[in-house]
Coordinates of C-alpha atoms in Angstrom, one line a residue:
M1 CA 171.5 -72.8 -23.2
K2 CA 168.7 -74.5 -21.3
E3 CA 166.4 -72.2 -19.4
P4 CA 166.4 -72.9 -15.6
A5 CA 163.2 -74.6 -14.4
R6 CA 160.8 -72.5 -12.4
I7 CA 159.5 -74.0 -9.3
L8 CA 156.4 -72.3 -7.8
V9 CA 155.9 -73.0 -4.1
V10 CA 152.3 -72.0 -3.1
G11 CA 152.3 -71.5 0.7
G12 CA 155.0 -70.3 3.1
G13 CA 154.1 -72.6 6.1
Y14 CA 156.0 -75.7 7.3
V15 CA 156.0 -77.5 4.0
G16 CA 156.5 -74.4 1.8
M17 CA 159.3 -72.8 3.8
Y18 CA 161.2 -76.0 4.5
T19 CA 160.9 -77.3 0.9
A20 CA 162.2 -73.9 -0.4
L21 CA 164.9 -73.9 2.2
S22 CA 166.1 -77.3 1.2
L23 CA 166.0 -76.5 -2.5
Q24 CA 168.0 -73.3 -2.2
R25 CA 170.7 -75.1 -0.3
R26 CA 171.1 -77.9 -2.9
L27 CA 170.2 -76.4 -6.3
K28 CA 173.1 -76.0 -8.6
Q29 CA 173.8 -72.6 -10.3
G30 CA 171.3 -72.1 -13.1
E31 CA 169.5 -75.4 -12.5
A32 CA 166.2 -73.9 -11.3
E33 CA 164.7 -70.8 -9.7
V34 CA 162.3 -71.0 -6.8
L35 CA 159.4 -68.6 -6.3
V36 CA 157.5 -68.8 -3.0
L37 CA 154.0 -67.3 -2.9
D38 CA 152.2 -66.6 0.4
P39 CA 149.7 -63.9 1.6
E40 CA 152.1 -63.2 4.6
P41 CA 155.8 -62.4 4.6
Y42 CA 156.5 -64.9 7.4
M43 CA 156.0 -68.5 8.5
T44 CA 154.1 -68.9 11.8
Y45 CA 155.3 -71.6 14.2
Q46 CA 151.8 -72.4 15.4
P47 CA 152.7 -74.6 18.4
F48 CA 154.0 -71.4 20.1
L49 CA 150.7 -69.5 19.6
P50 CA 149.4 -70.4 23.1
E51 CA 152.6 -69.2 24.7
A52 CA 152.5 -66.0 22.7
A53 CA 148.9 -65.5 23.8
A54 CA 150.0 -66.0 27.5
G55 CA 152.8 -63.6 27.1
S56 CA 155.6 -66.2 27.5
I57 CA 157.0 -65.4 24.0
S58 CA 157.0 -62.2 22.0
P59 CA 154.8 -62.3 18.9
R60 CA 157.7 -61.5 16.6
H61 CA 159.6 -64.6 17.8
V62 CA 156.8 -66.9 16.9
V63 CA 157.2 -66.0 13.2
V64 CA 160.1 -66.6 10.8
P65 CA 160.6 -63.9 8.1
L66 CA 160.6 -65.7 4.7
R67 CA 162.8 -63.2 2.9
R68 CA 165.5 -63.4 5.6
V69 CA 165.5 -67.2 5.5
L70 CA 165.0 -67.8 1.8
K71 CA 167.7 -65.5 0.5
K72 CA 168.1 -67.3 -2.8
C73 CA 164.4 -67.6 -3.5
Q74 CA 162.0 -65.0 -4.9
V75 CA 159.3 -64.3 -2.3
V76 CA 156.0 -62.9 -3.6
I77 CA 153.4 -61.7 -1.1
G78 CA 150.1 -62.6 -2.6
E79 CA 147.6 -65.4 -3.1
V80 CA 146.6 -67.7 -5.9
T81 CA 143.1 -67.2 -7.2
A82 CA 143.2 -69.8 -10.0
L83 CA 145.5 -72.6 -11.3
D84 CA 145.7 -74.1 -14.8
H85 CA 148.2 -76.9 -14.3
A86 CA 147.8 -78.1 -17.9
A87 CA 149.1 -74.7 -19.1
R88 CA 151.5 -74.5 -16.1
T89 CA 150.2 -71.1 -15.0
A90 CA 148.9 -69.6 -11.7
T91 CA 146.7 -66.6 -11.5
V92 CA 148.0 -64.5 -8.6
K93 CA 146.6 -61.4 -6.7
T94 CA 149.2 -59.3 -5.0
L95 CA 149.2 -56.1 -3.0
A96 CA 150.5 -54.3 -6.1
T97 CA 147.8 -55.6 -8.4
E98 CA 145.2 -54.2 -6.0
E99 CA 146.9 -50.8 -5.9
E100 CA 147.3 -50.7 -9.7
G101 CA 143.7 -51.9 -10.3
T102 CA 144.9 -54.0 -13.2
G103 CA 143.6 -57.3 -11.9
P104 CA 145.5 -60.6 -11.1
V105 CA 148.7 -61.5 -13.0
E106 CA 149.7 -64.8 -14.4
I107 CA 152.9 -66.6 -13.2
R108 CA 154.4 -69.4 -15.4
Y109 CA 156.0 -72.4 -13.7
D110 CA 157.4 -75.8 -14.6
E111 CA 157.1 -77.6 -11.2
L112 CA 154.3 -76.8 -8.7
V113 CA 154.5 -77.4 -4.9
L114 CA 151.0 -76.9 -3.6
A115 CA 151.2 -76.4 0.2
P116 CA 148.7 -73.7 1.2
G117 CA 148.0 -75.4 4.5
S118 CA 144.5 -75.3 6.0
V119 CA 142.0 -72.8 7.3
S120 CA 139.6 -72.9 10.3
R121 CA 136.7 -75.2 9.9
T122 CA 133.5 -73.4 11.0
L123 CA 130.0 -74.7 11.3
P124 CA 126.7 -72.9 10.6
V125 CA 126.2 -72.1 14.3
P126 CA 124.0 -69.0 14.8
G127 CA 126.1 -66.0 16.0
L128 CA 129.4 -67.7 15.4
A129 CA 130.5 -65.5 12.5
D130 CA 129.6 -62.4 14.6
F131 CA 131.1 -63.2 17.9
G132 CA 133.6 -66.1 17.5
I133 CA 137.3 -65.7 17.8
G134 CA 139.7 -67.9 15.9
F135 CA 143.1 -69.1 17.1
K136 CA 145.2 -70.0 14.0
T137 CA 147.3 -66.9 13.4
V138 CA 149.7 -64.9 15.5
E139 CA 147.4 -61.9 15.1
E140 CA 144.5 -63.9 16.5
A141 CA 146.6 -65.1 19.4
I142 CA 147.7 -61.6 20.4
G143 CA 144.2 -60.2 19.8
L144 CA 142.8 -62.9 22.2
R145 CA 145.4 -62.0 24.8
N146 CA 144.5 -58.4 24.7
H147 CA 140.8 -59.2 24.7
V148 CA 141.1 -61.4 27.8
L149 CA 143.0 -58.8 29.7
E150 CA 140.4 -56.2 28.6
Q151 CA 137.6 -58.3 30.0
L152 CA 139.3 -58.2 33.4
D153 CA 139.4 -54.4 33.2
I154 CA 135.7 -54.3 32.2
A155 CA 134.7 -56.6 35.1
S156 CA 136.8 -54.6 37.6
S157 CA 135.2 -51.3 36.7
T158 CA 131.5 -52.1 36.0
R159 CA 128.8 -52.0 38.6
D160 CA 126.4 -54.2 36.5
P161 CA 126.6 -57.8 37.7
A162 CA 125.4 -59.2 34.4
I163 CA 128.2 -57.4 32.4
R164 CA 130.8 -58.5 35.0
D165 CA 129.6 -62.1 34.8
A166 CA 129.7 -62.1 31.0
A167 CA 133.2 -60.5 31.0
L168 CA 134.6 -63.1 33.3
T169 CA 133.1 -66.1 31.3
F170 CA 135.4 -67.6 28.7
V171 CA 134.1 -70.3 26.4
F172 CA 136.5 -72.4 24.2
V173 CA 135.0 -74.8 21.7
G174 CA 137.3 -77.7 20.5
G175 CA 139.3 -80.1 22.6
G176 CA 142.3 -80.6 20.3
Y177 CA 145.7 -79.1 20.7
A178 CA 144.8 -75.5 19.9
G179 CA 141.7 -75.3 22.2
V180 CA 143.2 -77.1 25.2
E181 CA 146.6 -75.3 25.1
A182 CA 145.1 -71.9 24.4
L183 CA 142.6 -72.2 27.3
A184 CA 145.2 -73.6 29.7
E185 CA 147.8 -70.9 29.0
L186 CA 145.3 -68.1 29.1
E187 CA 143.6 -69.3 32.2
D188 CA 147.1 -69.5 33.8
M189 CA 147.8 -65.9 32.7
A190 CA 144.4 -64.6 33.9
R191 CA 144.7 -66.3 37.2
Y192 CA 148.1 -64.6 37.7
A193 CA 146.7 -61.2 36.4
A194 CA 143.8 -61.3 38.9
R195 CA 146.2 -60.6 41.8
Y196 CA 146.6 -57.1 40.5
Y197 CA 142.8 -56.4 40.6
H198 CA 141.4 -55.4 44.0
N199 CA 137.9 -56.9 43.2
I200 CA 138.6 -59.9 41.0
G201 CA 139.8 -63.3 42.2
P202 CA 140.5 -66.5 40.2
E203 CA 137.3 -68.0 41.7
D204 CA 135.2 -65.2 40.0
M205 CA 136.2 -66.4 36.5
K206 CA 134.4 -69.2 34.5
W207 CA 136.5 -71.1 32.0
I208 CA 134.5 -73.6 29.9
L209 CA 135.9 -76.1 27.4
V210 CA 133.3 -77.6 25.0
E211 CA 134.2 -80.8 23.1
A212 CA 131.8 -82.7 20.9
T213 CA 133.4 -86.1 21.4
G214 CA 134.0 -88.0 24.6
R215 CA 137.7 -87.1 25.0
I216 CA 140.2 -84.3 24.6
L217 CA 143.7 -84.4 23.1
P218 CA 143.3 -87.7 21.3
E219 CA 146.9 -87.4 20.0
V220 CA 148.3 -88.1 23.4
G221 CA 146.3 -91.3 24.0
E222 CA 143.2 -92.1 26.1
E223 CA 145.0 -92.3 29.4
M224 CA 146.8 -89.0 29.1
G225 CA 143.6 -87.4 27.7
R226 CA 141.8 -88.4 30.9
Y227 CA 144.6 -87.0 33.0
A228 CA 144.4 -83.7 31.1
V229 CA 140.6 -83.6 31.9
R230 CA 141.3 -84.2 35.6
E231 CA 144.1 -81.6 35.6
L232 CA 141.9 -78.9 34.0
R233 CA 138.9 -79.7 36.3
G234 CA 141.2 -79.5 39.3
R235 CA 141.8 -75.9 38.3
N236 CA 138.1 -75.2 38.3
I237 CA 137.8 -75.3 34.5
D238 CA 134.5 -76.7 33.4
V239 CA 135.2 -79.4 30.8
R240 CA 132.1 -80.5 28.9
L241 CA 132.5 -83.7 26.8
D242 CA 130.0 -85.0 24.3
T243 CA 128.7 -81.4 24.1
R244 CA 128.2 -79.1 21.2
L245 CA 127.8 -75.4 20.8
D246 CA 124.2 -74.8 19.4
S247 CA 124.3 -71.0 19.2
C248 CA 126.0 -67.9 20.4
E249 CA 123.6 -65.2 19.4
Q250 CA 123.4 -62.0 21.5
R251 CA 126.7 -63.1 23.2
V252 CA 125.0 -66.0 24.9
A253 CA 126.6 -69.5 24.4
V254 CA 123.9 -72.1 24.3
L255 CA 125.2 -75.7 24.6
S256 CA 123.6 -78.9 23.5
D257 CA 123.1 -80.0 27.1
G258 CA 120.8 -77.0 27.7
S259 CA 123.4 -74.8 29.5
R260 CA 123.4 -71.1 28.7
F261 CA 126.4 -68.8 29.4
P262 CA 126.3 -65.1 28.7
T263 CA 129.9 -64.4 27.6
R264 CA 132.0 -61.8 25.8
T265 CA 134.6 -64.4 24.8
L266 CA 133.9 -67.4 22.6
V267 CA 137.0 -69.0 21.0
W268 CA 136.5 -71.4 18.2
T269 CA 139.2 -74.1 17.7
A270 CA 137.0 -77.0 16.4
G271 CA 139.3 -78.2 13.7
V272 CA 140.5 -77.2 10.3
K273 CA 139.7 -77.8 6.7
P274 CA 141.7 -77.8 3.4
H275 CA 142.5 -74.4 1.9
P276 CA 139.8 -73.3 -0.7
I277 CA 142.4 -73.1 -3.5
L278 CA 142.7 -76.9 -3.6
A279 CA 139.1 -77.2 -4.8
A280 CA 139.8 -74.6 -7.6
A281 CA 143.1 -76.2 -8.7
G282 CA 141.5 -78.9 -10.8
L283 CA 143.7 -81.6 -9.3
P284 CA 142.5 -84.9 -7.8
L285 CA 141.1 -84.7 -4.3
N286 CA 140.0 -87.3 -1.8
G287 CA 136.7 -87.3 0.1
R288 CA 137.9 -84.7 2.6
G289 CA 139.1 -82.2 0.0
R290 CA 142.8 -83.0 0.4
L291 CA 145.0 -83.7 -2.7
K292 CA 145.4 -87.3 -3.5
C293 CA 149.2 -88.0 -3.3
T294 CA 151.5 -90.9 -3.8
A295 CA 154.0 -91.9 -1.1
A296 CA 156.6 -90.0 -3.1
L297 CA 154.5 -86.8 -2.5
R298 CA 153.5 -86.4 -6.1
V299 CA 149.9 -85.5 -6.8
D300 CA 148.5 -88.8 -7.9
G301 CA 148.6 -89.1 -11.7
V302 CA 149.8 -85.6 -12.4
E303 CA 153.2 -84.7 -13.7
G304 CA 155.0 -81.7 -12.2
A305 CA 152.7 -81.3 -9.2
W306 CA 153.8 -82.0 -5.6
S307 CA 152.2 -81.6 -2.2
A308 CA 152.6 -82.4 1.5
G309 CA 151.3 -81.4 4.9
D310 CA 147.7 -80.4 5.7
A311 CA 146.9 -80.1 2.0
A312 CA 147.9 -83.6 1.0
A313 CA 146.5 -87.1 1.6
V314 CA 149.7 -89.0 1.8
P315 CA 149.7 -92.8 2.4
D316 CA 151.2 -93.9 5.7
L317 CA 153.6 -96.7 4.8
T318 CA 154.4 -97.4 8.5
S319 CA 150.8 -98.5 9.2
D320 CA 149.4 -102.0 8.8
D321 CA 146.2 -100.5 7.3
P322 CA 146.7 -100.1 3.6
E323 CA 144.2 -97.2 3.6
A324 CA 145.9 -95.3 6.4
L325 CA 147.0 -91.7 5.7
C326 CA 149.6 -89.6 7.5
A327 CA 148.1 -87.3 10.1
P328 CA 148.0 -83.6 9.0
N329 CA 150.4 -82.3 11.7
A330 CA 153.6 -80.4 12.0
Q331 CA 155.7 -83.5 12.8
H332 CA 154.8 -85.1 9.4
A333 CA 154.9 -81.7 7.5
V334 CA 158.5 -80.9 8.4
R335 CA 159.7 -84.4 7.5
Q336 CA 157.6 -84.6 4.3
A337 CA 159.1 -81.2 3.1
K338 CA 162.6 -82.7 3.1
T339 CA 161.5 -85.8 1.2
L340 CA 159.5 -83.6 -1.2
A341 CA 162.6 -81.4 -1.9
D342 CA 164.7 -84.5 -2.4
N343 CA 162.2 -86.0 -4.9
L344 CA 161.7 -82.8 -6.8
L345 CA 165.5 -82.5 -7.3
A346 CA 165.7 -86.1 -8.3
S347 CA 162.9 -85.6 -10.8
L348 CA 164.6 -82.5 -12.3
R349 CA 167.9 -84.5 -12.6
G350 CA 166.3 -87.7 -14.0
E351 CA 167.0 -89.7 -10.9
E352 CA 164.8 -92.1 -8.9
V353 CA 162.4 -90.7 -6.3
K354 CA 161.9 -92.3 -2.9
D355 CA 158.8 -92.8 -0.8
Y356 CA 158.0 -90.9 2.4
R357 CA 158.1 -93.1 5.4
H358 CA 158.1 -92.0 9.1
A359 CA 156.7 -93.7 12.1
Y360 CA 154.8 -91.2 14.3
A361 CA 156.9 -90.5 17.4
G362 CA 154.1 -89.3 19.6
S363 CA 152.7 -86.0 21.0
V364 CA 153.3 -83.4 23.7
A365 CA 150.9 -80.8 25.0
S366 CA 151.2 -77.9 27.4
L367 CA 148.5 -77.3 30.1
G368 CA 150.0 -74.0 31.3
L369 CA 153.2 -73.1 33.1
H370 CA 155.0 -76.2 34.4
K371 CA 152.0 -78.5 33.5
G372 CA 151.7 -80.8 30.5
V373 CA 151.0 -84.3 29.1
A374 CA 153.1 -86.3 26.7
H375 CA 153.0 -89.7 24.9
V376 CA 156.3 -90.2 23.1
Y377 CA 157.8 -93.4 21.8
G378 CA 155.3 -95.3 24.0
R379 CA 156.3 -93.5 27.2
K380 CA 153.7 -91.5 29.1
L381 CA 154.6 -88.3 31.0
K382 CA 152.6 -85.8 32.9
G383 CA 153.1 -82.6 34.9
Y384 CA 156.5 -80.9 34.9
P385 CA 158.5 -83.6 32.9
A386 CA 155.9 -83.4 30.1
W387 CA 155.9 -79.6 30.1
F388 CA 159.7 -79.6 29.9
M389 CA 159.6 -82.1 27.0
H390 CA 157.0 -79.9 25.3
R391 CA 159.3 -76.9 25.4
A392 CA 162.5 -78.8 24.6
Y393 CA 160.9 -80.5 21.6
H394 CA 159.4 -77.3 20.1
L395 CA 162.6 -75.4 20.7
S396 CA 164.4 -78.0 18.7
R397 CA 161.9 -77.7 15.9
V398 CA 161.4 -74.0 15.6
P399 CA 163.3 -72.9 12.4
T400 CA 166.6 -71.0 12.5
F401 CA 169.2 -70.6 15.3
N402 CA 168.2 -66.9 15.5
R403 CA 164.6 -67.9 16.6
K404 CA 165.8 -70.7 18.9
A405 CA 168.1 -68.3 20.8
R406 CA 165.5 -65.6 21.1
V407 CA 162.8 -67.9 22.4
L408 CA 165.2 -69.5 24.9
A409 CA 166.3 -66.1 26.1
E410 CA 162.7 -65.1 26.7
W411 CA 162.0 -68.2 28.6
C412 CA 165.0 -67.6 30.8
L413 CA 164.0 -64.0 31.5
A414 CA 160.4 -65.1 32.2
G415 CA 161.8 -67.4 35.0
L416 CA 163.6 -64.4 36.6
F417 CA 160.9 -61.7 36.3
K418 CA 157.1 -61.5 36.7
R419 CA 154.7 -62.0 33.8
E420 CA 153.7 -59.0 31.6
I421 CA 149.9 -58.5 32.0
V422 CA 149.5 -55.3 29.8
S423 CA 146.8 -55.3 27.2
L424 CA 147.7 -53.4 24.0
G425 CA 144.3 -53.6 22.4
S426 CA 144.7 -50.2 20.8
L427 CA 147.3 -51.8 18.4
E428 CA 144.3 -53.2 16.5
H429 CA 143.1 -49.6 15.8
P430 CA 146.3 -47.6 15.5
R431 CA 144.7 -44.5 13.8
A432 CA 141.8 -44.1 16.2
E433 CA 143.5 -41.6 18.5
F434 CA 144.7 -39.5 15.6
E435 CA 141.3 -39.5 14.0
L436 CA 139.7 -38.3 17.2
A437 CA 142.4 -35.6 17.5
A438 CA 141.7 -34.6 13.9
G439 CA 138.1 -34.1 14.6
T440 CA 136.7 -36.7 12.3
G441 CA 134.2 -37.7 15.0
R442 CA 135.0 -41.3 14.6
H443 CA 135.0 -43.5 17.6
P444 CA 138.1 -45.7 18.2
E445 CA 136.1 -48.9 17.8
A446 CA 134.8 -47.8 14.4
S447 CA 138.2 -47.4 12.9

């Protein structure tokens, strides 16, 4: 009897989860087994991170538990440290291998889906590694929310004007989706929270957006990008275009235009780069470090290896430019995952594969509660209609009916009741209180 093929899916994000979900629905009994490998036991729906940071959505509703959704797949929590595709083996480090002290284990596979996504792209800016805050995971989003509310508490209780000024200065670097939406949502939240402080008003806070190019939100088009700048500046947000962050040592943000801002909050959202495992995989890469793929989502010239999403350079067959590649965004990733699963099944069954082809529908972006911009199917929207479209689109795209219902319920409740403005910063150091009680002498911040 023929052994079932083993399909190893590296990454549990958009591509990894949706590919595995499609495979488990359509694989015949004994045809293949699917193993999903990811460092986290959940998939994060990243477009909802700004709303989670603002308190509009609970953190647990921004993530989708892999084991619950992928019931017919084997889910392994760990990360690939090396790949030998010629031998069809992956070297994997898991929580158990660390506890056992035995070193990484090898996992054999027949078909590889390499979809580890991307990681934050940082630059050698002095002080960035020490004081920068990322915004790519749900932990970072909730940590940033707690941090911002904590700064209001510091500013309210200090008598030192320099400390107060630094606490109320918030610098965001990067004018893409992540930076603009995170800043807009958090500024909205902080403006609301200020009403509960006797000595802080919205006018006391400085919100600064730093973008190295001459426009923000390039995905929504030039006209809507200019509108977004006007909208943000109308809320007294300092938008600095054609400006870079030169350094942030000693908690002072120094910009390329000569400005200096003492700040306790510097959020870095200036782009992403391919996951480091791609460089170690020994598979063909393009100049930007992404896997060279065919339109059928096969790694170019390599049998048994597939990829899509952020990790893959996939030809855009809908473009007139023969060199054009699909943008590394969620819209393409979700659709590519379905085609990838179709083609992988077709390959296993000796059938013909098909090319991925999808015309980009457009983009939507939130600028805070009831505010947004959109450029969809050639139509341009702004204000409330764009914000509503943003919510409707992402509600339709978040995986599983369970998550859709929970998110919708939270939005409805948020419309009836006031915002939650509590900081739970102690969650980041859960043992601190016990260590103090136990007399270890450790300070909460040191735990």
